[in-house]
Coordinates of C-alpha atoms (C1' of nucleotides) in Angstrom, one line a residue:
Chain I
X1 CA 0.0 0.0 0.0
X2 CA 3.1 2.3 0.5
X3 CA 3.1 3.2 -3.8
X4 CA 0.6 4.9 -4.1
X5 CA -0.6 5.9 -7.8
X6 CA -1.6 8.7 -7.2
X7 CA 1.2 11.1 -7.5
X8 CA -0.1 14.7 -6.4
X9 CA -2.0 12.9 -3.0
X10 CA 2.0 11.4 -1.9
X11 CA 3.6 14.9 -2.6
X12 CA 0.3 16.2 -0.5
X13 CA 0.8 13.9 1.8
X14 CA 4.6 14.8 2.5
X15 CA 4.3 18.2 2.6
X16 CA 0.9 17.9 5.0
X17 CA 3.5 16.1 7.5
X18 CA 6.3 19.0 6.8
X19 CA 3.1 21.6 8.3
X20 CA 2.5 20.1 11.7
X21 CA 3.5 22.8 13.7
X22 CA 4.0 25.5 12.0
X23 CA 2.1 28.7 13.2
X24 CA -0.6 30.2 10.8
X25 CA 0.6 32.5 8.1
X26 CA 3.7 30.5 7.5
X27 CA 4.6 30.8 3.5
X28 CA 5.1 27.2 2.4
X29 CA 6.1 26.1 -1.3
X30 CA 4.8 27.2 -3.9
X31 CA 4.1 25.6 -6.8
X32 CA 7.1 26.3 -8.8
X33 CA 9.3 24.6 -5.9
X34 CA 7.1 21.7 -5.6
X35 CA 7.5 21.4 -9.6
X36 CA 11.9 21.6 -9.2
X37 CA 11.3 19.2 -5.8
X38 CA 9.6 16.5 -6.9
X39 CA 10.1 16.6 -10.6
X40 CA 6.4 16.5 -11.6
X41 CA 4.6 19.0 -13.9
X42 CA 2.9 22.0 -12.8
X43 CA -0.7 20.1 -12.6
X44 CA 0.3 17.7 -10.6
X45 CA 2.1 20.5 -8.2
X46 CA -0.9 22.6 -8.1
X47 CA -3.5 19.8 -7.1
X48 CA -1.0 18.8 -4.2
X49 CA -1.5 22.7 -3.2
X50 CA -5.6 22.2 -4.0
X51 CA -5.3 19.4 -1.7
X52 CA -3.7 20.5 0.8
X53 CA -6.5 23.7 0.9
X54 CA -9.0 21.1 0.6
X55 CA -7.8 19.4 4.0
X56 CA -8.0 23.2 5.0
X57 CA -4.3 23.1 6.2
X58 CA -3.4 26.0 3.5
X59 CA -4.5 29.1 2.5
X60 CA -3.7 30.6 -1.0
X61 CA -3.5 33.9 -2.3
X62 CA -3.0 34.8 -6.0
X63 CA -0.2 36.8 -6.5
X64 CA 1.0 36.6 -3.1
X65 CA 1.5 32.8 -2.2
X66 CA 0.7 30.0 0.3
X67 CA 0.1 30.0 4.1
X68 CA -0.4 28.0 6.4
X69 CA -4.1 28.4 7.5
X70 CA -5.2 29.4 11.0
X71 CA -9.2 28.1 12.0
X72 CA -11.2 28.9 14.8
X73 CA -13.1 27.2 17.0
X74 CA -16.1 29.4 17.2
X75 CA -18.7 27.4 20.2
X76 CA -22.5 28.6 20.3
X77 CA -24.4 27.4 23.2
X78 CA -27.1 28.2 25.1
X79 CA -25.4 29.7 28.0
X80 CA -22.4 31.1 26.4
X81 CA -22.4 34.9 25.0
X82 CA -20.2 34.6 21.9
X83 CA -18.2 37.1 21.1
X84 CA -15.7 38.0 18.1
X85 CA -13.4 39.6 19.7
X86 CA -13.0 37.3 22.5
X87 CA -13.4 34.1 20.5
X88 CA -10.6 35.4 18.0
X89 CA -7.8 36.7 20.8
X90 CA -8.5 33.8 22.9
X91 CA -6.9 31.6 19.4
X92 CA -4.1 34.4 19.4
X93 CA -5.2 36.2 16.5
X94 CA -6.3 39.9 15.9
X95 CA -10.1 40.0 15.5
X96 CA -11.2 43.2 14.0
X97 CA -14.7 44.7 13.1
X98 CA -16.6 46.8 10.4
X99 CA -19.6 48.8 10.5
X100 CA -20.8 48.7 7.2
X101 CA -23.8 50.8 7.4
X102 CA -26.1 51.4 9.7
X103 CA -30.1 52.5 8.3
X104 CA -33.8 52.1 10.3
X105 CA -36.0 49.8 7.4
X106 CA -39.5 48.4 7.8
X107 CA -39.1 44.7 8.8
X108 CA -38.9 42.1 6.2
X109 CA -41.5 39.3 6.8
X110 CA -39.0 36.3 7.2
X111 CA -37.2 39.2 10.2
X112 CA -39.8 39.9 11.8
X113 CA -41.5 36.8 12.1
X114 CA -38.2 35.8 14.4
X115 CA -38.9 38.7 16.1
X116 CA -42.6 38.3 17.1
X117 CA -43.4 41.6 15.7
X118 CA -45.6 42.8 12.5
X119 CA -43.9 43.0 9.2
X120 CA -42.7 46.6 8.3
X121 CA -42.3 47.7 12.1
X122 CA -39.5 50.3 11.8
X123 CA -35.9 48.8 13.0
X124 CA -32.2 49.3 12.8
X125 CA -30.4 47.2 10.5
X126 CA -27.0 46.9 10.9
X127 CA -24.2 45.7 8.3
X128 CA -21.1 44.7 9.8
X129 CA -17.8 42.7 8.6
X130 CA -15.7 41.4 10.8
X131 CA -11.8 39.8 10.7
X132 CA -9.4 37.8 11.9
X133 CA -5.8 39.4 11.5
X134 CA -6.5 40.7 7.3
X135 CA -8.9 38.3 6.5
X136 CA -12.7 39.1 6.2
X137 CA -14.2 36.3 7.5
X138 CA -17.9 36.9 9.1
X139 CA -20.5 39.2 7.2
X140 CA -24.0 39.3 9.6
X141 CA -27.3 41.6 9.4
X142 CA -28.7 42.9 12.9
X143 CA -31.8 44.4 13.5
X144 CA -32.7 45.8 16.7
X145 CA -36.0 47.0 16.8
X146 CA -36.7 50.9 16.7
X147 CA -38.6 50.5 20.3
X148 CA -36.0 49.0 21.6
X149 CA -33.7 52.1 20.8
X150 CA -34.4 55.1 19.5
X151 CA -30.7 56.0 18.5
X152 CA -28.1 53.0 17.6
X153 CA -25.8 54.5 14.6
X154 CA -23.9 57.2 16.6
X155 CA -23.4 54.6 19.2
X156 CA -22.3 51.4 17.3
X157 CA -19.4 53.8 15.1
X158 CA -18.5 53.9 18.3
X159 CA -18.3 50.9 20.6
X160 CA -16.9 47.7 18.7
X161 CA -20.1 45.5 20.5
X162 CA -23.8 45.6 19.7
X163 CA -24.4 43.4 22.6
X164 CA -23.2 46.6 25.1
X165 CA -24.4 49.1 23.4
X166 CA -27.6 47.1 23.8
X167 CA -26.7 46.9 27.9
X168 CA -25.4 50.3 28.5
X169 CA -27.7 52.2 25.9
X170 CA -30.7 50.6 25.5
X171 CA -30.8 49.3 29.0
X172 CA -31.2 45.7 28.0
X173 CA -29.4 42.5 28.7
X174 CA -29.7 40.4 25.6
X175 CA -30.2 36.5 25.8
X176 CA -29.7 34.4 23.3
X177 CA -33.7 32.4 22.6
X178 CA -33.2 31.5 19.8
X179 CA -30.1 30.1 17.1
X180 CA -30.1 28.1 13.9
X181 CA -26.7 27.1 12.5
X182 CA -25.8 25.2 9.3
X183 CA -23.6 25.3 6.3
X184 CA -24.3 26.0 2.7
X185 CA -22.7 27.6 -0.6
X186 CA -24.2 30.7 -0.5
X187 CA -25.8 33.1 -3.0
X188 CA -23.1 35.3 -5.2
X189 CA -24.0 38.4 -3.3
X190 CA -22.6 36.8 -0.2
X191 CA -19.7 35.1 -1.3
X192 CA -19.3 39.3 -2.5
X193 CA -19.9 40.3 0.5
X194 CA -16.8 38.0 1.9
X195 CA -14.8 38.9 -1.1
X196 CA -15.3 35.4 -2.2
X197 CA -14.5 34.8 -6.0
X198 CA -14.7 30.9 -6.0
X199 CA -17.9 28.7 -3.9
X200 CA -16.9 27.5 -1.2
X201 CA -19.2 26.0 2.1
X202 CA -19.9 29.4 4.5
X203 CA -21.6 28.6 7.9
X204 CA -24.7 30.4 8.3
X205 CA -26.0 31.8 11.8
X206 CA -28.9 33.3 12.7
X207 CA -30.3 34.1 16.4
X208 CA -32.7 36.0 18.3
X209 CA -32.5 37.5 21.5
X210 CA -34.7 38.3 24.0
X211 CA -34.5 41.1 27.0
X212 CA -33.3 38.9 30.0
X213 CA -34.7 35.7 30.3
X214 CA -38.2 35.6 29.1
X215 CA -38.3 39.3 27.9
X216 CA -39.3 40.9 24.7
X217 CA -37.2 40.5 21.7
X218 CA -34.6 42.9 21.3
X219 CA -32.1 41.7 18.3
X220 CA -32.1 38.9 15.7
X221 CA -28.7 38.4 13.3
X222 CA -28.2 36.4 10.3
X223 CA -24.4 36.0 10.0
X224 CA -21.9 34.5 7.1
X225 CA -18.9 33.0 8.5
X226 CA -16.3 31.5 6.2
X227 CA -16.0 27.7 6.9
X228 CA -12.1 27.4 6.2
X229 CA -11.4 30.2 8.9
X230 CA -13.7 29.3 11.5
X231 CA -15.1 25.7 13.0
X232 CA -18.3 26.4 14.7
X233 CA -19.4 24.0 17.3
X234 CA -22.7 24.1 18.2
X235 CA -23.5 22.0 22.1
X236 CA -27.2 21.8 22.8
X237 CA -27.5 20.5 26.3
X238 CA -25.9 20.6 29.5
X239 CA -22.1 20.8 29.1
X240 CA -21.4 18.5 32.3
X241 CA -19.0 15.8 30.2
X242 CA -16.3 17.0 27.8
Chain P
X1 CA -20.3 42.7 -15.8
X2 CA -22.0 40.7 -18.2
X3 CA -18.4 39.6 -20.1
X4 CA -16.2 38.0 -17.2
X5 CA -13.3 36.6 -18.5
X6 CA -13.4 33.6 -16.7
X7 CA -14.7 30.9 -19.4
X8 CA -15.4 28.4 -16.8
X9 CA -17.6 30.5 -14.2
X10 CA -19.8 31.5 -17.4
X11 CA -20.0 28.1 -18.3
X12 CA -20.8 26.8 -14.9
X13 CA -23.3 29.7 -14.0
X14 CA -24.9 28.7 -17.5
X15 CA -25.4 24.6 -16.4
X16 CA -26.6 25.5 -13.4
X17 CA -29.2 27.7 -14.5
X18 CA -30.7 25.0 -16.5
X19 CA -30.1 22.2 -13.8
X20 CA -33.0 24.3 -11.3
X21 CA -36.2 21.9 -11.0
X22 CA -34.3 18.5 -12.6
X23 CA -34.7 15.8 -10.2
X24 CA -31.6 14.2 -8.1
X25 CA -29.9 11.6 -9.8
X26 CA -30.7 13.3 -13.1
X27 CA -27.6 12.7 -15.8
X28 CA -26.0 16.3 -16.7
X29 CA -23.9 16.9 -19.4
X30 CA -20.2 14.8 -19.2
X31 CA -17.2 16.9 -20.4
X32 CA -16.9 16.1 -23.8
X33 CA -20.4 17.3 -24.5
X34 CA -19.1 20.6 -22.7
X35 CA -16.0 20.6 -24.9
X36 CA -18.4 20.7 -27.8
X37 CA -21.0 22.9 -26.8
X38 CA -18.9 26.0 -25.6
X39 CA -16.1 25.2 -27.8
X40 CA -13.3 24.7 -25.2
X41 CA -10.5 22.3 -23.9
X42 CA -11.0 20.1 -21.3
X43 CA -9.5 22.0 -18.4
X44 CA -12.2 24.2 -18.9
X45 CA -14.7 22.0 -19.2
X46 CA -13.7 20.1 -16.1
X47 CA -13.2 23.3 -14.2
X48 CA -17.0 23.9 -15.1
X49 CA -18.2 20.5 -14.0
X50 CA -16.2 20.9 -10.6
X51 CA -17.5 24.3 -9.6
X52 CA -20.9 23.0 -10.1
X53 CA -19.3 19.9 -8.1
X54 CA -18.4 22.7 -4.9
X55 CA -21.6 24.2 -5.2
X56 CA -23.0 21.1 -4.6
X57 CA -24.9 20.7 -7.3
X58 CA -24.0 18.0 -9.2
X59 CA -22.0 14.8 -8.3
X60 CA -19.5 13.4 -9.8
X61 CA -18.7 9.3 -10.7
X62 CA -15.9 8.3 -12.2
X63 CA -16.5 5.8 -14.8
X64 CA -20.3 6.3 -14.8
X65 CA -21.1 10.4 -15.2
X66 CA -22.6 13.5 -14.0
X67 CA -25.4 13.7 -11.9
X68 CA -27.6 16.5 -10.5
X69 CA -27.0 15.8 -6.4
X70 CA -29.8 15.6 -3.9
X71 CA -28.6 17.4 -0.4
X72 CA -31.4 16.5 2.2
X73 CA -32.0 17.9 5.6
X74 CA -31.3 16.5 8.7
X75 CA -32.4 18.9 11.8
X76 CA -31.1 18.6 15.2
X77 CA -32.7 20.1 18.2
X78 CA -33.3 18.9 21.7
X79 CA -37.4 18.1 21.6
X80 CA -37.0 16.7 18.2
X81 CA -35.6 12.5 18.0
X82 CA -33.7 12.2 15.2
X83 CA -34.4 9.0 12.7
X84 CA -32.4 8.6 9.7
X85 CA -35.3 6.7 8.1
X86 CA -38.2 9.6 8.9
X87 CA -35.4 11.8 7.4
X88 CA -34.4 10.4 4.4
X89 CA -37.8 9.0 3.5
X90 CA -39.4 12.7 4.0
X91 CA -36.9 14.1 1.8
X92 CA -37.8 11.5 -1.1
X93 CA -35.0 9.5 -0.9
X94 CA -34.5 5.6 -0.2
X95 CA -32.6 4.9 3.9
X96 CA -31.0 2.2 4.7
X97 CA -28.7 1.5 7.3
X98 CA -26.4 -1.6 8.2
X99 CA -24.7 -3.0 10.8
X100 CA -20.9 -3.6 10.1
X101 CA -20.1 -4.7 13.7
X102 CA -21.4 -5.4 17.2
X103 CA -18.7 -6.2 19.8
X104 CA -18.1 -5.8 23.5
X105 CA -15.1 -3.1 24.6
X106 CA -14.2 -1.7 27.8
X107 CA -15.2 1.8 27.2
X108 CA -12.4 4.0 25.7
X109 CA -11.6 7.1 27.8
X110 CA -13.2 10.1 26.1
X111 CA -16.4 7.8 25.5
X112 CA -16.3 6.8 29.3
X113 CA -16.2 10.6 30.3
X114 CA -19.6 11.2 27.7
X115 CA -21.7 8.6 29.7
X116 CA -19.9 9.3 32.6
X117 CA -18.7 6.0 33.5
X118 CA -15.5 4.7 35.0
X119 CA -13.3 4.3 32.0
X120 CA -13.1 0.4 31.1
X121 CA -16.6 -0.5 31.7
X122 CA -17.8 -2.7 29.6
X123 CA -20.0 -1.9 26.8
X124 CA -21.7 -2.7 23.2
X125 CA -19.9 -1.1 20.7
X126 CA -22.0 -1.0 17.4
X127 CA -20.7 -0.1 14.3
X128 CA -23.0 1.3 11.4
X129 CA -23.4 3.0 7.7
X130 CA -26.7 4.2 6.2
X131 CA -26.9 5.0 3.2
X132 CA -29.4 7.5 1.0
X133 CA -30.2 5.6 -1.8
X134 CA -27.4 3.4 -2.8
X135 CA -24.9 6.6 -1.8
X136 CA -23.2 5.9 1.6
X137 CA -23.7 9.0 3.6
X138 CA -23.2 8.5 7.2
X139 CA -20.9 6.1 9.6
X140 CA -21.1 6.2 13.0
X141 CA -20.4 4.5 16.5
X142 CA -23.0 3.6 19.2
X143 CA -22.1 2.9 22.6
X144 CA -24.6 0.9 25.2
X145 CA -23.4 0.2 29.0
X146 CA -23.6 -3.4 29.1
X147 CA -25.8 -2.5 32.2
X148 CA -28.3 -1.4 30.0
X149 CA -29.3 -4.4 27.7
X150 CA -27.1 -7.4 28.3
X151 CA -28.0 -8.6 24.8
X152 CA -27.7 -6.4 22.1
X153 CA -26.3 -7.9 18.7
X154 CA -29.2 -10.3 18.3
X155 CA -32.0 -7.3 18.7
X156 CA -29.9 -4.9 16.1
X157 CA -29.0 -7.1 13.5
X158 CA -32.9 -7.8 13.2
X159 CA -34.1 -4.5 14.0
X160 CA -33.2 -1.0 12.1
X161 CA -33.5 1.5 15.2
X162 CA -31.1 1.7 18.0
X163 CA -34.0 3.7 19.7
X164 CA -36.5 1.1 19.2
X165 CA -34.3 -1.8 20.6
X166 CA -33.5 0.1 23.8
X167 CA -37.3 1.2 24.2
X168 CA -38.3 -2.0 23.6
X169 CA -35.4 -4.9 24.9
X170 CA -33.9 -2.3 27.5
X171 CA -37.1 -0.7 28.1
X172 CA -35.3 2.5 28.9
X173 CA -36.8 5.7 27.0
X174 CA -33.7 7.6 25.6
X175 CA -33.5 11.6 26.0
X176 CA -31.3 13.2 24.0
X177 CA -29.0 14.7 27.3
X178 CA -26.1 16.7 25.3
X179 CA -25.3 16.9 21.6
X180 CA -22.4 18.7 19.8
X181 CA -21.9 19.1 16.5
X182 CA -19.3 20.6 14.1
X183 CA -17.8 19.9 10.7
X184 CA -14.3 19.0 9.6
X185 CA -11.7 17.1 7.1
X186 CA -11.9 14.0 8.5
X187 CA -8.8 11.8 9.3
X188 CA -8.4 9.0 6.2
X189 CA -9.8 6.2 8.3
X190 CA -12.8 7.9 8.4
X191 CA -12.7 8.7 4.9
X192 CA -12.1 5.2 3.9
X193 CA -15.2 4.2 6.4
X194 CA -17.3 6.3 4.0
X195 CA -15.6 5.3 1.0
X196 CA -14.6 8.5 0.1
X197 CA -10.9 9.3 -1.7
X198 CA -10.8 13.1 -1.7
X199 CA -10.5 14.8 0.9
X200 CA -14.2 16.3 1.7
X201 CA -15.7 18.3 4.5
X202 CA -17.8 16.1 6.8
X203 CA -20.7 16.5 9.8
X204 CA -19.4 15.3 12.9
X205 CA -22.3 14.8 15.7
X206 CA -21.0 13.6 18.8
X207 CA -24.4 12.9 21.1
X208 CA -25.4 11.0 24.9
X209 CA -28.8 10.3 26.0
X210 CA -30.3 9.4 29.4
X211 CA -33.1 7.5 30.5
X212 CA -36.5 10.0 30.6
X213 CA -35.2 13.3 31.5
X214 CA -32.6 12.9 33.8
X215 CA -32.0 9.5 34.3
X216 CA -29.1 7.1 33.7
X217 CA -26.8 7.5 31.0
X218 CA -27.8 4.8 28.3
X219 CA -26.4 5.4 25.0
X220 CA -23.5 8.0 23.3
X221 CA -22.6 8.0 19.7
X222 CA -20.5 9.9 17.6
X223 CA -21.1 9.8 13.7
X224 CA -20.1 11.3 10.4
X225 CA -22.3 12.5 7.9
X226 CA -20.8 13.8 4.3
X227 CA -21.4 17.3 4.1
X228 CA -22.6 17.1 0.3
X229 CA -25.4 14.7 0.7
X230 CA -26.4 16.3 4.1
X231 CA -27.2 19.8 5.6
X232 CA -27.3 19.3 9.2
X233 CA -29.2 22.2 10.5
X234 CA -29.0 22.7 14.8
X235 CA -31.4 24.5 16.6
X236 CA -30.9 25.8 20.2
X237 CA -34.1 27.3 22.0
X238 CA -37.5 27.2 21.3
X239 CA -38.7 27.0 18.1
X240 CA -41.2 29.2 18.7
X241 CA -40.7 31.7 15.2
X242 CA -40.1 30.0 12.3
Chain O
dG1 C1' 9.6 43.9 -12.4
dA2 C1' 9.7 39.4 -10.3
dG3 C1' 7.1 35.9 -8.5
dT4 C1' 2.8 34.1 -7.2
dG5 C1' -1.4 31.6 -8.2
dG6 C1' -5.6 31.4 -11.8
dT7 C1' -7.1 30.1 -16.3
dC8 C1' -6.6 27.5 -20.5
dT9 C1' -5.0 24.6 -24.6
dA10 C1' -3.9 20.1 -26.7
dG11 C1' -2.6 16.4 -26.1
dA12 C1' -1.9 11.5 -23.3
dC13 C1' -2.8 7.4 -20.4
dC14 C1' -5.4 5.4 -16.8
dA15 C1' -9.3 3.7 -13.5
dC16 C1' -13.7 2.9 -13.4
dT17 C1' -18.7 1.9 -14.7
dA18 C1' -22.1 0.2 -17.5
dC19 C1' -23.7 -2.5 -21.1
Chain X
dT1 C1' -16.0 -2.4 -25.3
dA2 C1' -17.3 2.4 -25.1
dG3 C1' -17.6 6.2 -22.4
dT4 C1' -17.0 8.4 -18.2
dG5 C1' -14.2 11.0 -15.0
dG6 C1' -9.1 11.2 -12.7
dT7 C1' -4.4 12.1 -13.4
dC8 C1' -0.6 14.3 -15.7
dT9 C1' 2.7 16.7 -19.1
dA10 C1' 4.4 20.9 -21.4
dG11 C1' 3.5 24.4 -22.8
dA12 C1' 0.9 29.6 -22.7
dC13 C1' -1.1 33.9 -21.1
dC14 C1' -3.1 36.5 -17.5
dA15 C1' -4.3 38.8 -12.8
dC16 C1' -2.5 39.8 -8.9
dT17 C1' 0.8 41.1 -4.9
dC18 C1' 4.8 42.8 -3.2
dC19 C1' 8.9 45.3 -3.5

DNA sequence: GAGTGGTCTAGACCACTAC
DNA sequence: TAGTGGTCTAGACCACTCC
C-alpha cells in the first residue's frame, strides 16, 4: 500500500506532515518549488497545493503565495455569550470589526417573524464585517427593533459591540432564545460580500435574542462566517461531560 | 459585468441555470459534450463541472457520469428525535442502514467521560453506515453500558433503530442529554469508512442520551455524515418563530 | 519587475462503470 | 467495449501582490 498511484496525494501527503506545527501564516512552497522538488509537472504541483487547501491546512493567495491556515473554534451554546473579539484573541489572532452601514428599514417578513413583531415595524439594521488578522471572515445583518432604541448609529461607530451598546444604551441584557446554525454555498451576493471569487461551504447563523430571560425580543442576526477560517461548534445540552 | 473573462464561471453559472427543477440523480452533461458545446478544452470543461461539483450541485462518478446531487435535511434540536429513516424517506429518498459490527469493549476514555462512567466498563460497541439511496452518507459509532441491555447484537442485527431496541429490549426511553456538532476534514480512516478518496468536508455529531429526562446514562454515539449529501441544520431554543 | 497563483489549450494514459 | 471522470505533461497567457 506504501506506492501509491496517485502522485499529487503522496507529494500532498509529504508536505501535510512538513506543516505540523508550523504557526498560521507561514509561507510554504509554492508551486514552482514543488514542480523543481519533486520533478512532476505543474498540474500535478498545483493539485497537491488544492489538496492541501481542501484538508483546509493552506490558504492561497493569488499573487502573493501559500500560508499556512489558521481556524477557529467558534462554540455557540445556550449559556455562552459569543463574542468575536473574545473568540478570535483567545486563538491568538487579531479580530477586527466593520460597521458597514447602519439604516432604520421596515421589517422584512421572514425578520420579523423571528422577532414576534408585525412585518414593516421600523428597526435598525446593521451591516457589519468582521476579521481575523487581514482576513474578512464573518459578514452578519442585525436588526434591533426601533422600540427598543431610538438611536443605535452614533453609538455602534463607536463601541466595537452591539451586545453593550444594547446593555449600556438601551438598558437591556440580551439572551440568546433563539439560534439556527448550518452550512451552505451561499448566493453570489454573499460570497461578494466576503470577497469570495470561487464557492466555497460558509456557515450560516442566525439568532434572536430576547430582553433577560423571558423578555421581549430585542435583536435577531443572520451571520456569514467562512468555513475554512472558522469551525463552529454548536452544544445543545448541559455541558457537564467534555 | 456581463463579459467576465473567466470561461469556466460562465459556463458553470450557464449549467446550473438550466439544472434548477431536474430531479436528483438526473444525468448532466459529461465533459466532452461541454468541450463541444462551448467550444473549449478540457481544463475548462472540467473546471465547469467541478464548480458545479463545490456548489454542490451536481456529483460526480468516475467511470459512470454527472449527476444533479440531492442534499437532504437533517435537523437537530433537543425536543425533536432524530431518525435517519423519517429523514431520508421525507426528503424523497431511499434509507438504509447496516450494521458492520457489534462487539463488547471496555469503554475508551473520552467515551467513558460522555456517559460518565469509569473508563473500562464494559460496553456494546456498534458499528453502522446508512446510506441515501445506494450513496453511503453517514458512519457512526453507538455505545450501550452493558448495564443497560445485556444482549444487544441479536436485537440490532434484526431491528433498524437503535431507539426502538432500547425502548423495547432495555425498556429504557432515551432523552437526548447533550449533543455537539461541528464539521471537519476528516482523518483518512474515516474517509475510507465512507468510501470517500478526496479529501471532503464532513458532519461530525458527537451525542449521549439518558433514560427519561434525567435518568441514567444509556447510549452516546459519535457519527459522520458527508457534508454534500447532508445539511445538518442545529437549533438551540424554542422554536417558537419560524 | 519578479514571482505568485488562476485560467486554458492540446494532447496523453489510466481507472472505473455500464452494457 | 465504449464512455466516463481522474491524473498528468508541457506548454501559454493573465491577474494579482509585493517590493
Amino acid at each position: 500500500m506504501v506506492g501509491r498511484v496517485i502522485r499529487y496525494l503522496d507529494i500532498a501527503d509529504e508536505l501535510a506532515a512538513e506543516l505540523v506545527g508550523l504557526p498560521p501564516g507561514t509561507r510554504v512552497a509554492g508551486e514552482h518549488d514543488i514542480t523543481r522538488r519533486f520533478d512532476v509537472g505543474r498540474a500535478a504541483a498545483r493539485a497537491a497545493l488544492q489538496e492541501l487547501e481542501r484538508r483546509l491546512l493552506v490558504r492561497r493567495v493569488q499573487g502573493a503565495g501559500t500560508f499556512v491556515n489558521r481556524r477557529i473554534d467558534y462554540v455557540i451554546s445556550q449559556d455562552r455569550r459569543p463574542s468575536w473579539h473574545e473568540t478570535v484573541s483567545a486563538a491568538g489572532a487579531r479580530p477586527r470589526s466593520v460597521v458597514r452601514g447602519v439604516d432604520v428599514v421596515g421589517l422584512p417578513d421572514d425578520i420579523a417573524a423571528r422577532l414576534q413583531l408585525p412585518a414593516g415595524t421600523p428597526a435598525h439594521r446593521l451591516q457589519r464585517v468582521s476579521y481575523i488578522d487581514d482576513l474578512l471572515a464573518s459578514c452578519s445583518h442585525e436588526w434591533v427593533p426601533v422600540a427598543t432604541v431610538p438611536e443605535l448609529g452614533a453609538a455602534m461607530h463607536a463601541a466595537e459591540s452591539l451586545d453593550l451598546v444594547l446593555r449600556q444604551v438601551a438598558r437591556v441584557e440580551p439572551v440568546r432564545a433563539w439560534t439556527r446554525v448550518s452550512l451552505d454555498v451561499p448566493p453570489p451576493d454573499v460570497l461578494a460580500g466576503l470577497e469570495l471569487e470561487a464557492s466555497v461551504p460558509v456557515w450560516l447563523v442566525e439568532s434572536m435574542s430576547r430582553d433577560g430571560a423571558a423578555g421581549a425580543p430585542v435583536m435577531c442576526s443572520s451571520g456569514w462566517m467562512r468555513a475554512d477560517a472558522l469551525r463552529v461548534v454548536v452544544e445543545l445540552g448541559s455541558s457537564s461531560a467534555t
